[in-house]
Short mmCIF file of C-alpha atoms and ligand atoms in Angstrom, two decimals:
data_model
loop_
_atom_site.label_atom_id
_atom_site.label_comp_id
_atom_site.label_asym_id
_atom_site.label_seq_id
_atom_site.Cartn_x
_atom_site.Cartn_y
_atom_site.Cartn_z
CA UNK A 13 109.95 74.97 120.27
CA UNK A 14 107.81 77.69 120.69
CA UNK A 15 109.78 81.12 119.87
CA UNK A 16 107.96 83.93 119.53
CA UNK A 17 110.18 86.16 118.64
CA UNK A 18 112.22 87.94 115.08
CA UNK A 19 115.24 87.53 114.37
CA UNK A 20 117.71 90.78 114.66
CA UNK A 21 118.32 91.29 111.39
CA UNK A 22 114.07 91.29 111.01
CA UNK A 23 113.62 94.18 114.47
CA UNK A 24 116.15 95.94 112.99
CA UNK A 25 114.81 95.72 109.06
CA UNK A 26 111.21 96.60 111.71
CA UNK A 27 112.84 99.90 113.17
CA UNK A 28 114.60 101.31 109.07
CA UNK A 29 110.93 100.69 107.67
CA UNK A 30 109.13 102.56 110.42
CA UNK A 31 111.82 105.52 110.45
CA UNK A 32 110.97 106.07 106.56
CA UNK A 33 107.93 105.63 106.80
CA UNK A 34 107.32 107.95 109.22
CA UNK A 35 109.98 110.72 108.09
CA UNK A 36 109.25 109.95 103.96
CA UNK A 37 105.31 109.20 103.49
CA UNK A 38 103.34 109.73 106.63
CA UNK A 39 103.96 113.76 105.56
CA UNK A 40 101.88 113.61 102.46
CA UNK A 41 99.46 110.69 102.86
CA UNK A 42 96.33 113.59 103.17
CA UNK A 43 97.55 114.83 100.34
CA UNK A 44 97.63 112.09 98.45
CA UNK A 45 93.79 111.03 100.32
CA UNK A 46 92.43 113.85 99.31
CA UNK A 47 93.41 114.45 95.65
CA UNK A 48 92.73 110.61 95.03
CA UNK A 49 96.00 110.41 93.10
CA UNK A 50 98.25 107.91 93.43
CA UNK A 51 101.54 107.98 94.97
CA UNK A 52 103.67 107.53 92.21
CA UNK A 53 106.32 109.79 94.45
CA UNK A 54 106.51 107.41 97.26
CA UNK A 55 106.33 104.03 95.51
CA UNK A 56 110.01 105.90 93.59
CA UNK A 57 111.12 105.86 96.91
CA UNK A 58 110.26 102.70 98.44
CA UNK A 59 112.16 100.98 94.73
CA UNK A 60 115.66 103.27 95.98
CA UNK A 61 114.81 102.71 99.67
CA UNK A 62 114.39 98.13 98.62
CA UNK A 63 118.00 99.18 95.98
CA UNK A 64 119.75 100.30 98.87
CA UNK A 65 119.01 97.49 101.03
CA UNK A 66 120.64 95.42 98.45
CA UNK A 67 117.33 93.16 97.29
CA UNK A 68 116.43 92.61 94.23
CA UNK A 69 115.48 89.99 91.63
CA UNK A 70 118.09 87.06 93.65
CA UNK A 71 117.50 88.66 96.46
CA UNK A 72 113.82 88.42 97.62
CA UNK A 73 112.80 89.56 101.38
CA UNK A 74 111.21 86.62 102.95
CA UNK A 75 107.34 86.80 104.22
CA UNK A 76 107.51 87.31 107.82
CA UNK A 77 109.96 90.51 106.57
CA UNK A 78 107.59 91.83 104.02
CA UNK A 79 104.66 91.67 106.19
CA UNK A 80 107.52 93.56 109.15
CA UNK A 81 107.43 96.17 106.37
CA UNK A 82 103.78 96.18 105.44
CA UNK A 83 102.73 96.38 109.42
CA UNK A 84 104.87 99.42 109.82
CA UNK A 85 104.04 101.46 107.20
CA UNK A 86 100.79 100.85 107.28
CA UNK A 87 101.22 103.61 110.34
CA UNK A 88 102.78 105.73 108.43
CA UNK A 89 100.39 105.94 105.28
CA UNK A 90 97.80 103.55 104.00
CA UNK A 91 98.12 104.39 100.58
CA UNK A 92 101.62 103.33 100.32
CA UNK A 93 100.77 99.25 101.57
CA UNK A 94 100.43 97.78 98.48
CA UNK A 95 102.89 99.95 96.57
CA UNK A 96 105.64 98.38 99.98
CA UNK A 97 104.82 94.54 98.69
CA UNK A 98 104.81 95.22 94.96
CA UNK A 99 108.45 97.63 95.60
CA UNK A 100 110.28 94.97 97.32
CA UNK A 101 109.37 92.07 95.91
CA UNK A 102 105.55 90.25 96.80
CA UNK A 103 105.14 89.90 92.50
CA UNK A 104 107.28 86.58 92.54
CA UNK A 105 104.46 85.34 95.37
CA UNK A 106 101.71 87.21 93.72
CA UNK A 107 102.74 85.24 90.57
CA UNK A 108 104.43 81.99 91.53
CA UNK A 109 102.82 79.90 89.00
CA UNK A 110 103.90 82.13 85.65
CA UNK A 111 105.99 80.20 82.91
CA UNK A 112 109.03 80.94 82.06
CA UNK A 113 108.35 82.62 78.75
CA UNK A 114 105.79 85.48 80.06
CA UNK A 115 109.10 85.99 82.43
CA UNK A 116 110.89 86.25 79.93
CA UNK A 117 109.21 88.31 78.48
CA UNK A 118 107.92 90.77 81.06
CA UNK A 119 111.80 90.79 82.66
CA UNK A 120 111.06 93.72 85.17
CA UNK A 121 108.34 93.20 85.03
CA UNK A 122 108.04 90.25 88.29
CA UNK A 123 110.71 91.71 90.94
CA UNK A 124 110.99 95.48 90.40
CA UNK A 125 108.21 97.24 91.46
CA UNK A 126 107.98 100.28 88.89
CA UNK A 127 104.55 98.77 87.39
CA UNK A 128 101.45 98.21 88.83
CA UNK A 129 99.28 94.84 88.63
CA UNK A 130 95.41 95.47 88.46
CA UNK A 131 94.25 92.54 90.04
CA UNK A 132 90.79 91.63 88.20
CA UNK A 133 88.58 88.74 89.20
CA UNK A 134 85.31 91.00 90.77
CA UNK A 135 83.15 91.52 88.08
CA UNK A 136 79.69 93.79 88.11
CA UNK A 137 76.97 91.96 87.62
CA UNK A 138 78.35 88.57 89.92
CA UNK A 139 82.20 87.11 90.26
CA UNK A 140 82.47 88.88 93.73
CA UNK A 141 81.71 86.06 96.97
CA UNK A 142 81.42 84.19 94.10
CA UNK A 143 83.80 84.12 91.84
CA UNK A 144 83.22 80.62 89.83
CA UNK A 145 80.63 83.24 88.19
CA UNK A 146 81.95 85.24 86.68
CA UNK A 147 81.04 85.85 83.26
CA UNK A 148 84.16 87.45 80.92
CA UNK A 149 85.44 84.92 78.60
CA UNK A 150 88.33 84.18 76.86
CA UNK A 151 88.26 82.21 73.60
CA UNK A 152 90.76 81.23 71.97
CA UNK A 153 91.79 82.09 68.37
CA UNK A 154 95.12 81.51 66.67
CA UNK A 155 97.50 82.07 68.90
CA UNK A 156 95.60 84.37 71.00
CA UNK A 157 92.72 84.80 73.47
CA UNK A 158 89.56 87.58 72.65
CA UNK A 159 89.12 88.50 75.56
CA UNK A 160 85.24 89.79 76.54
CA UNK A 161 83.54 91.55 79.29
CA UNK A 162 83.56 94.31 82.37
CA UNK A 163 85.88 94.14 85.51
CA UNK A 164 84.62 95.84 88.49
CA UNK A 165 86.51 97.68 92.10
CA UNK A 166 90.29 97.37 90.35
CA UNK A 167 92.65 98.81 93.01
CA UNK A 168 94.97 101.10 91.66
CA UNK A 169 93.19 101.05 88.69
CA UNK A 170 94.01 104.77 86.78
CA UNK A 171 98.15 103.35 87.92
CA UNK A 172 97.86 100.17 86.63
CA UNK A 173 100.45 98.60 83.41
CA UNK A 174 98.76 95.51 83.88
CA UNK A 175 95.64 94.22 84.50
CA UNK A 176 95.53 90.50 85.73
CA UNK A 177 92.77 88.96 84.85
CA UNK A 178 90.44 85.97 84.97
CA UNK A 179 87.64 84.82 82.37
CA UNK A 180 86.06 81.73 80.67
CA UNK A 181 88.01 79.48 78.99
CA UNK A 182 85.37 77.21 76.54
CA UNK A 183 86.49 73.54 77.87
CA UNK A 184 83.99 71.73 75.91
CA UNK A 185 80.40 71.71 75.12
CA UNK A 186 78.87 74.17 78.11
CA UNK A 187 81.24 73.55 80.35
CA UNK A 188 83.99 76.46 80.97
CA UNK A 189 87.19 76.31 83.26
CA UNK A 190 88.91 79.71 84.37
CA UNK A 191 92.03 81.00 83.56
CA UNK A 192 93.97 83.67 84.55
CA UNK A 193 95.78 86.40 81.82
CA UNK A 194 98.21 89.01 81.79
CA UNK A 195 97.20 92.21 79.46
CA UNK A 196 98.91 94.78 78.93
CA UNK A 197 97.43 98.46 80.21
CA UNK A 198 97.76 99.66 76.37
CA UNK A 199 96.25 97.00 74.63
CA UNK A 200 94.01 98.15 72.45
CA UNK A 201 90.28 97.50 73.24
CA UNK A 202 90.05 98.80 77.50
CA UNK A 203 88.22 101.63 78.00
CA UNK A 204 87.67 102.46 81.83
CA UNK A 205 85.56 104.55 84.90
CA UNK A 206 87.23 105.58 87.63
CA UNK A 207 84.76 105.55 91.09
CA UNK A 208 84.89 108.53 93.99
CA UNK A 209 86.33 106.38 96.58
CA UNK A 210 85.53 106.88 101.16
CA UNK A 211 89.05 105.63 101.83
CA UNK A 212 92.02 104.09 100.09
CA UNK A 213 91.88 107.19 97.91
CA UNK A 214 96.63 107.67 96.86
CA UNK A 215 94.78 104.30 95.39
CA UNK A 216 91.45 104.94 92.91
CA UNK A 217 89.52 102.02 92.15
CA UNK A 218 87.92 101.16 89.27
CA UNK A 219 86.02 99.24 85.91
CA UNK A 220 87.44 98.49 82.85
CA UNK A 221 85.50 97.03 80.15
CA UNK A 222 86.85 94.85 77.46
CA UNK A 223 85.99 94.97 74.33
CA UNK A 224 87.43 92.11 71.61
CA UNK A 225 90.92 92.18 73.13
CA UNK A 226 93.90 90.59 72.25
CA UNK A 227 96.02 88.58 74.23
CA UNK A 228 98.50 86.75 73.46
CA UNK A 229 98.23 82.77 74.52
CA UNK A 230 102.22 82.54 76.76
CA UNK A 231 100.66 85.84 78.65
CA UNK A 232 98.49 82.64 80.45
CA UNK A 233 99.17 82.46 84.03
CA UNK A 234 99.55 79.31 86.07
CA UNK A 235 97.03 76.01 83.59
CA UNK A 236 94.78 76.56 81.38
CA UNK A 237 91.25 76.65 82.69
CA UNK A 238 93.23 76.19 86.46
CA UNK A 239 93.64 80.00 87.08
CA UNK A 240 91.56 80.36 89.97
CA UNK A 241 94.02 77.60 92.09
CA UNK A 242 97.02 80.35 91.30
CA UNK A 243 96.30 83.22 92.73
CA UNK A 244 93.74 81.85 96.30
CA UNK A 245 97.05 80.80 97.31
CA UNK A 246 98.22 84.70 97.18
CA UNK A 247 94.98 84.85 98.11
CA UNK A 248 95.31 83.32 101.94
CA UNK A 249 98.60 85.32 102.86
CA UNK A 250 97.64 89.07 101.83
CA UNK A 251 95.14 87.84 104.69
CA UNK A 252 97.46 88.25 106.69
CA UNK A 253 99.52 91.12 105.09
CA UNK A 254 96.22 93.10 105.19
CA UNK A 255 95.92 92.80 108.66
CA UNK A 256 98.32 93.58 109.76
CA UNK A 257 99.29 97.00 107.44
CA UNK A 258 95.39 97.07 108.87
CA UNK A 259 96.81 96.74 112.69
CA UNK A 260 99.79 98.97 111.83
CA UNK A 261 97.79 101.72 111.61
CA UNK A 262 95.16 100.70 114.60
CA UNK A 263 98.99 100.49 116.84
CA UNK A 264 99.85 104.55 115.21
CA UNK A 265 96.53 105.93 116.23
CA UNK A 266 96.50 103.50 119.98
CA UNK A 267 100.22 105.10 120.72
CA UNK A 268 99.35 108.86 120.00
CA UNK A 269 95.82 108.20 121.93
CA UNK A 270 97.94 106.70 124.46
CA UNK A 271 100.03 109.90 124.34
CA UNK A 272 97.13 112.39 124.07
CA UNK A 273 94.85 110.56 127.14
CA UNK A 274 98.58 111.39 129.03
CA UNK A 275 97.63 115.10 128.77
CA UNK A 276 94.26 115.72 128.25
CA UNK A 277 93.06 116.76 131.31
CA UNK A 278 88.79 117.26 132.62
CA UNK A 279 88.21 117.96 135.89
CA UNK A 280 92.58 118.47 137.22
CA UNK A 281 93.32 114.87 135.83
CA UNK A 282 95.04 113.73 133.05
CA UNK A 283 92.13 111.71 131.40
CA UNK A 284 93.90 109.12 131.40
CA UNK A 285 93.45 108.32 134.54
CA UNK A 286 89.82 107.56 134.17
CA UNK A 287 89.15 103.83 133.92
CA UNK A 288 86.40 104.73 131.44
CA UNK A 289 89.39 105.93 129.11
CA UNK A 290 92.41 103.64 130.12
CA UNK A 291 90.32 100.42 129.89
CA UNK A 292 89.39 101.10 126.30
CA UNK A 293 93.41 101.33 125.56
CA UNK A 294 93.76 98.34 127.22
CA UNK A 295 91.25 96.33 125.48
CA UNK A 296 92.62 96.98 122.22
CA UNK A 297 96.71 97.15 123.40
CA UNK A 298 95.08 93.35 124.22
CA UNK A 299 93.32 92.20 120.41
CA UNK A 300 96.25 94.16 119.24
CA UNK A 301 98.98 91.83 120.41
CA UNK A 302 96.49 88.65 119.78
CA UNK A 303 95.60 89.41 115.80
CA UNK A 304 99.36 90.21 115.35
CA UNK A 305 100.34 86.62 116.63
CA UNK A 306 97.96 85.88 114.27
CA UNK A 307 98.44 87.94 110.71
CA UNK A 308 102.56 86.33 111.61
CA UNK A 309 101.16 82.41 111.91
CA UNK A 310 99.08 82.70 108.58
CA UNK A 311 103.29 83.73 106.77
CA UNK A 312 104.30 81.72 109.14
CA UNK A 313 103.31 78.01 108.54
CA UNK A 314 103.64 79.40 104.38
CA UNK A 315 106.95 79.76 104.96
CA UNK A 316 106.53 76.12 106.55
CA UNK A 317 104.66 75.08 103.84
CA UNK A 318 101.77 73.77 105.50
CA UNK A 319 97.94 74.46 105.48
CA UNK A 320 96.63 78.22 106.53
CA UNK A 321 93.44 78.76 104.65
CA UNK A 322 91.59 78.09 108.53
CA UNK A 323 93.98 81.09 109.74
CA UNK A 324 94.11 83.03 106.74
CA UNK A 325 90.11 83.99 106.64
CA UNK A 326 90.41 83.75 110.22
CA UNK A 327 92.59 87.04 110.40
CA UNK A 328 90.56 88.62 107.53
CA UNK A 329 86.74 88.09 108.98
CA UNK A 330 88.44 89.41 112.01
CA UNK A 331 91.14 91.15 112.24
CA UNK A 332 90.26 94.27 110.09
CA UNK A 333 86.86 95.30 111.35
CA UNK A 334 88.85 94.81 114.91
CA UNK A 335 90.94 98.18 113.56
CA UNK A 336 88.93 99.95 112.24
CA UNK A 337 86.61 100.06 115.95
CA UNK A 338 89.90 100.53 117.99
CA UNK A 339 90.54 103.89 115.65
CA UNK A 340 87.27 104.87 115.83
CA UNK A 341 87.75 103.89 120.23
CA UNK A 342 90.73 106.78 119.47
CA UNK A 343 88.05 108.66 117.36
CA UNK A 344 85.85 109.37 120.51
CA UNK A 345 88.92 109.57 122.92
CA UNK A 346 90.39 112.43 120.60
CA UNK A 347 86.58 114.21 121.59
CA UNK A 348 86.45 116.77 119.23
CA UNK A 349 89.53 116.72 117.49
CA UNK A 350 89.69 113.23 116.68
CA UNK A 351 86.83 113.95 114.85
CA UNK A 352 87.90 116.56 112.49
CA UNK A 353 90.90 116.03 109.30
CA UNK A 354 93.47 118.17 111.18
CA UNK A 355 94.51 114.71 112.77
CA UNK A 356 94.95 111.01 110.54
CA UNK A 357 92.73 109.21 112.66
CA UNK A 358 89.70 109.64 110.91
CA UNK A 359 91.77 109.12 106.74
CA UNK A 360 93.10 106.38 108.40
CA UNK A 361 89.66 104.37 109.80
CA UNK A 362 88.17 105.09 106.50
CA UNK A 363 91.08 102.56 104.81
CA UNK A 364 91.26 100.22 107.10
CA UNK A 365 86.84 100.14 106.41
CA UNK A 366 87.93 99.28 102.76
CA UNK A 367 89.38 96.06 103.66
CA UNK A 368 86.29 93.91 105.44
CA UNK A 369 85.74 94.12 101.98
CA UNK A 370 87.95 94.06 99.77
CA UNK A 371 89.44 91.15 98.78
CA UNK A 372 86.23 88.95 100.03
CA UNK A 373 83.76 90.28 102.74
CA UNK A 374 84.23 88.49 106.30
CA UNK A 375 81.01 86.61 105.49
CA UNK A 376 82.62 85.00 102.81
CA UNK A 377 85.60 84.66 105.40
CA UNK A 378 83.31 83.17 108.38
CA UNK A 379 81.73 80.22 105.67
CA UNK A 380 85.32 79.08 104.79
CA UNK A 381 86.05 78.52 108.98
CA UNK A 382 82.77 76.38 109.02
CA UNK A 383 83.78 74.30 106.27
CA UNK A 384 87.60 73.83 108.68
CA UNK A 385 85.52 73.29 111.66
CA UNK A 386 82.47 71.34 110.50
CA UNK A 387 83.70 69.63 107.29
CA UNK A 388 83.10 70.44 103.47
CA UNK A 389 79.45 68.61 102.99
CA UNK A 390 77.78 71.11 105.99
CA UNK A 391 78.64 73.70 103.94
CA UNK A 392 76.24 74.98 101.93
CA UNK A 393 77.49 77.56 99.24
CA UNK A 394 78.60 73.28 97.97
CA UNK A 395 75.30 71.54 99.01
CA UNK A 396 73.63 74.32 96.30
CA UNK A 397 75.79 73.98 94.04
CA UNK A 398 75.54 69.91 94.16
CA UNK A 399 71.99 69.88 94.24
CA UNK A 400 71.73 72.34 90.82
CA UNK A 401 73.57 69.89 88.99
CA UNK A 402 71.91 67.44 89.59
CA UNK A 403 68.23 69.63 89.14
CA UNK A 404 70.16 70.02 85.17
CA UNK A 405 71.27 65.92 84.72
CA UNK A 406 67.72 64.99 85.80
C1 LIG B 21 88.42 98.53 98.90
C2 LIG B 21 88.52 97.97 98.42
C3 LIG B 21 89.51 97.26 97.74
C4 LIG B 21 89.17 96.51 96.44
N1 LIG B 21 90.19 95.68 95.71
C5 LIG B 21 89.59 94.47 94.56
C6 LIG B 21 90.59 94.35 93.42
O1 LIG B 21 92.01 94.78 93.43
N2 LIG B 21 90.01 93.34 91.99
C7 LIG B 21 89.02 93.34 92.08
O2 LIG B 21 88.86 92.03 92.04
N3 LIG B 21 88.80 93.22 93.94
C8 LIG B 21 88.53 94.64 94.38
N4 LIG B 21 87.32 94.82 95.50
C9 LIG B 21 86.46 93.82 95.47
C10 LIG B 21 86.28 92.75 96.42
O3 LIG B 21 87.74 91.98 96.59
C11 LIG B 21 85.24 92.31 96.75
O4 LIG B 21 84.07 93.66 96.67
C12 LIG B 21 84.41 91.45 96.99
O5 LIG B 21 85.08 90.34 97.23
C13 LIG B 21 83.03 90.90 97.20
O6 LIG B 21 82.10 91.18 96.30
P1 LIG B 21 81.24 91.62 96.25
O7 LIG B 21 81.22 93.24 96.24
O8 LIG B 21 80.66 91.66 94.68
O9 LIG B 21 79.59 91.91 96.94
P2 LIG B 21 79.09 90.89 97.38
O10 LIG B 21 79.04 89.20 96.30
O11 LIG B 21 77.59 90.82 96.14
O12 LIG B 21 78.10 90.64 98.12
C14 LIG B 21 77.52 91.63 98.54
C15 LIG B 21 76.62 91.13 100.14
O13 LIG B 21 77.14 89.99 100.12
C16 LIG B 21 77.29 89.17 101.67
N5 LIG B 21 77.21 87.39 100.38
C17 LIG B 21 77.27 86.89 99.46
N6 LIG B 21 77.79 85.49 99.64
C18 LIG B 21 76.63 85.34 100.77
C19 LIG B 21 77.14 84.27 101.26
N7 LIG B 21 76.83 82.64 101.09
N8 LIG B 21 76.77 83.81 102.41
C20 LIG B 21 77.10 85.48 103.24
N9 LIG B 21 77.78 86.54 102.82
C21 LIG B 21 76.84 86.00 101.89
C22 LIG B 21 78.74 89.50 102.05
O14 LIG B 21 79.91 89.30 102.15
C23 LIG B 21 78.41 91.25 100.54
O15 LIG B 21 78.02 91.93 102.02
C24 LIG B 21 87.93 95.27 96.54
C25 LIG B 21 86.98 96.15 97.09
C26 LIG B 21 87.26 97.09 98.35
C27 LIG B 21 86.03 97.51 99.33
#
């Protein structure tokens, strides 16, 4: 049966998180943005709220409710969206393939949200869109691996407690796999550089250099040489979370704009009466409605154990772009004041913009959708890889 409703409990949760986010998180959003400071205080508030609501290791939130929460936090402070997910137990999904050994070694890490994870996939020379071509290596040495390389664009770099690093591991002569490792941020051999970003400034991104970093074998996440399969499933769910946090920011901007245009007058009339003002608002409301349904469908498919790669990629290429366009329209409908830092619109615009790139670009997502529509035999990247392999053999 098709049913577009949320449960009563989920609706209550939405209201609770919205009230919390708008009263507790929103007032300091611009402070963290201006100072490019990680919002530790806000993270603690979210962890306290989670504990108060009775969620923890044994009782984690379902995916749809995590989506609802991140959407509501997106209305208030984009700096806190990913942290909400950590605080409310998303690492359980993120590290679904972690062994019991590693879970026991770091008992709080996977559930508490107290410790921050830095995802290390992208590299300065490769490994962004073409993740398979990364060059960081992890070479076995007794009970450890020795990691060397450079990772870049790591979100929440300055606050990271554990880096989740993907590195090439030797299979046999000339053949490499890719394996994931959990690396303590205190490990000797790590050095960092931080970027001064356009948006998401409360989650500073940076570059991590690994120079002979020793990591014990038990810190491996998922299977040896098959680390990407562990993370790709979460990245697909994360596309829905990214879509929803962008939609939260767009919806809040739209709500504020609707109030503004009802009260602002031009030619002795509220500007809401002019179709040039009301129609972009109608279009935005329509697109937001459709985009939300697609995001929740990704999470719903995941909960049902059904394939959702196509829907996830559709969300990721479309929704962050849609939301930056909507927020931009809201800025224009506010006239000169929308362009200033007096209002939160310009910050939301900068924040949402980053997620067109973060966790893979629209072009790469469209390639995924195209593969689903046309079939793998029409995938240019697979085709060129096959040609390269054949040429190496001859
Ligand atoms: C806000 C933000 C947060 C991020 N957080 C993280 C993080 O925590 N951890 C992490 O590892 N990374 C993170 N990233 C990095 C992000 O995942 C990469 O930037 C992204 O995957 C693109 O990789 P790249 O920057 O290396 O670009 P490239 O791969 O060099 O691509 C450059 C351009 O070429 C295009 N392109 C490449 N190949 C193709 C193709 N086959 N067809 C068409 N176009 C193509 C791309 O779409 C892009 O426009 C973050 C980025 C941002 C902006």
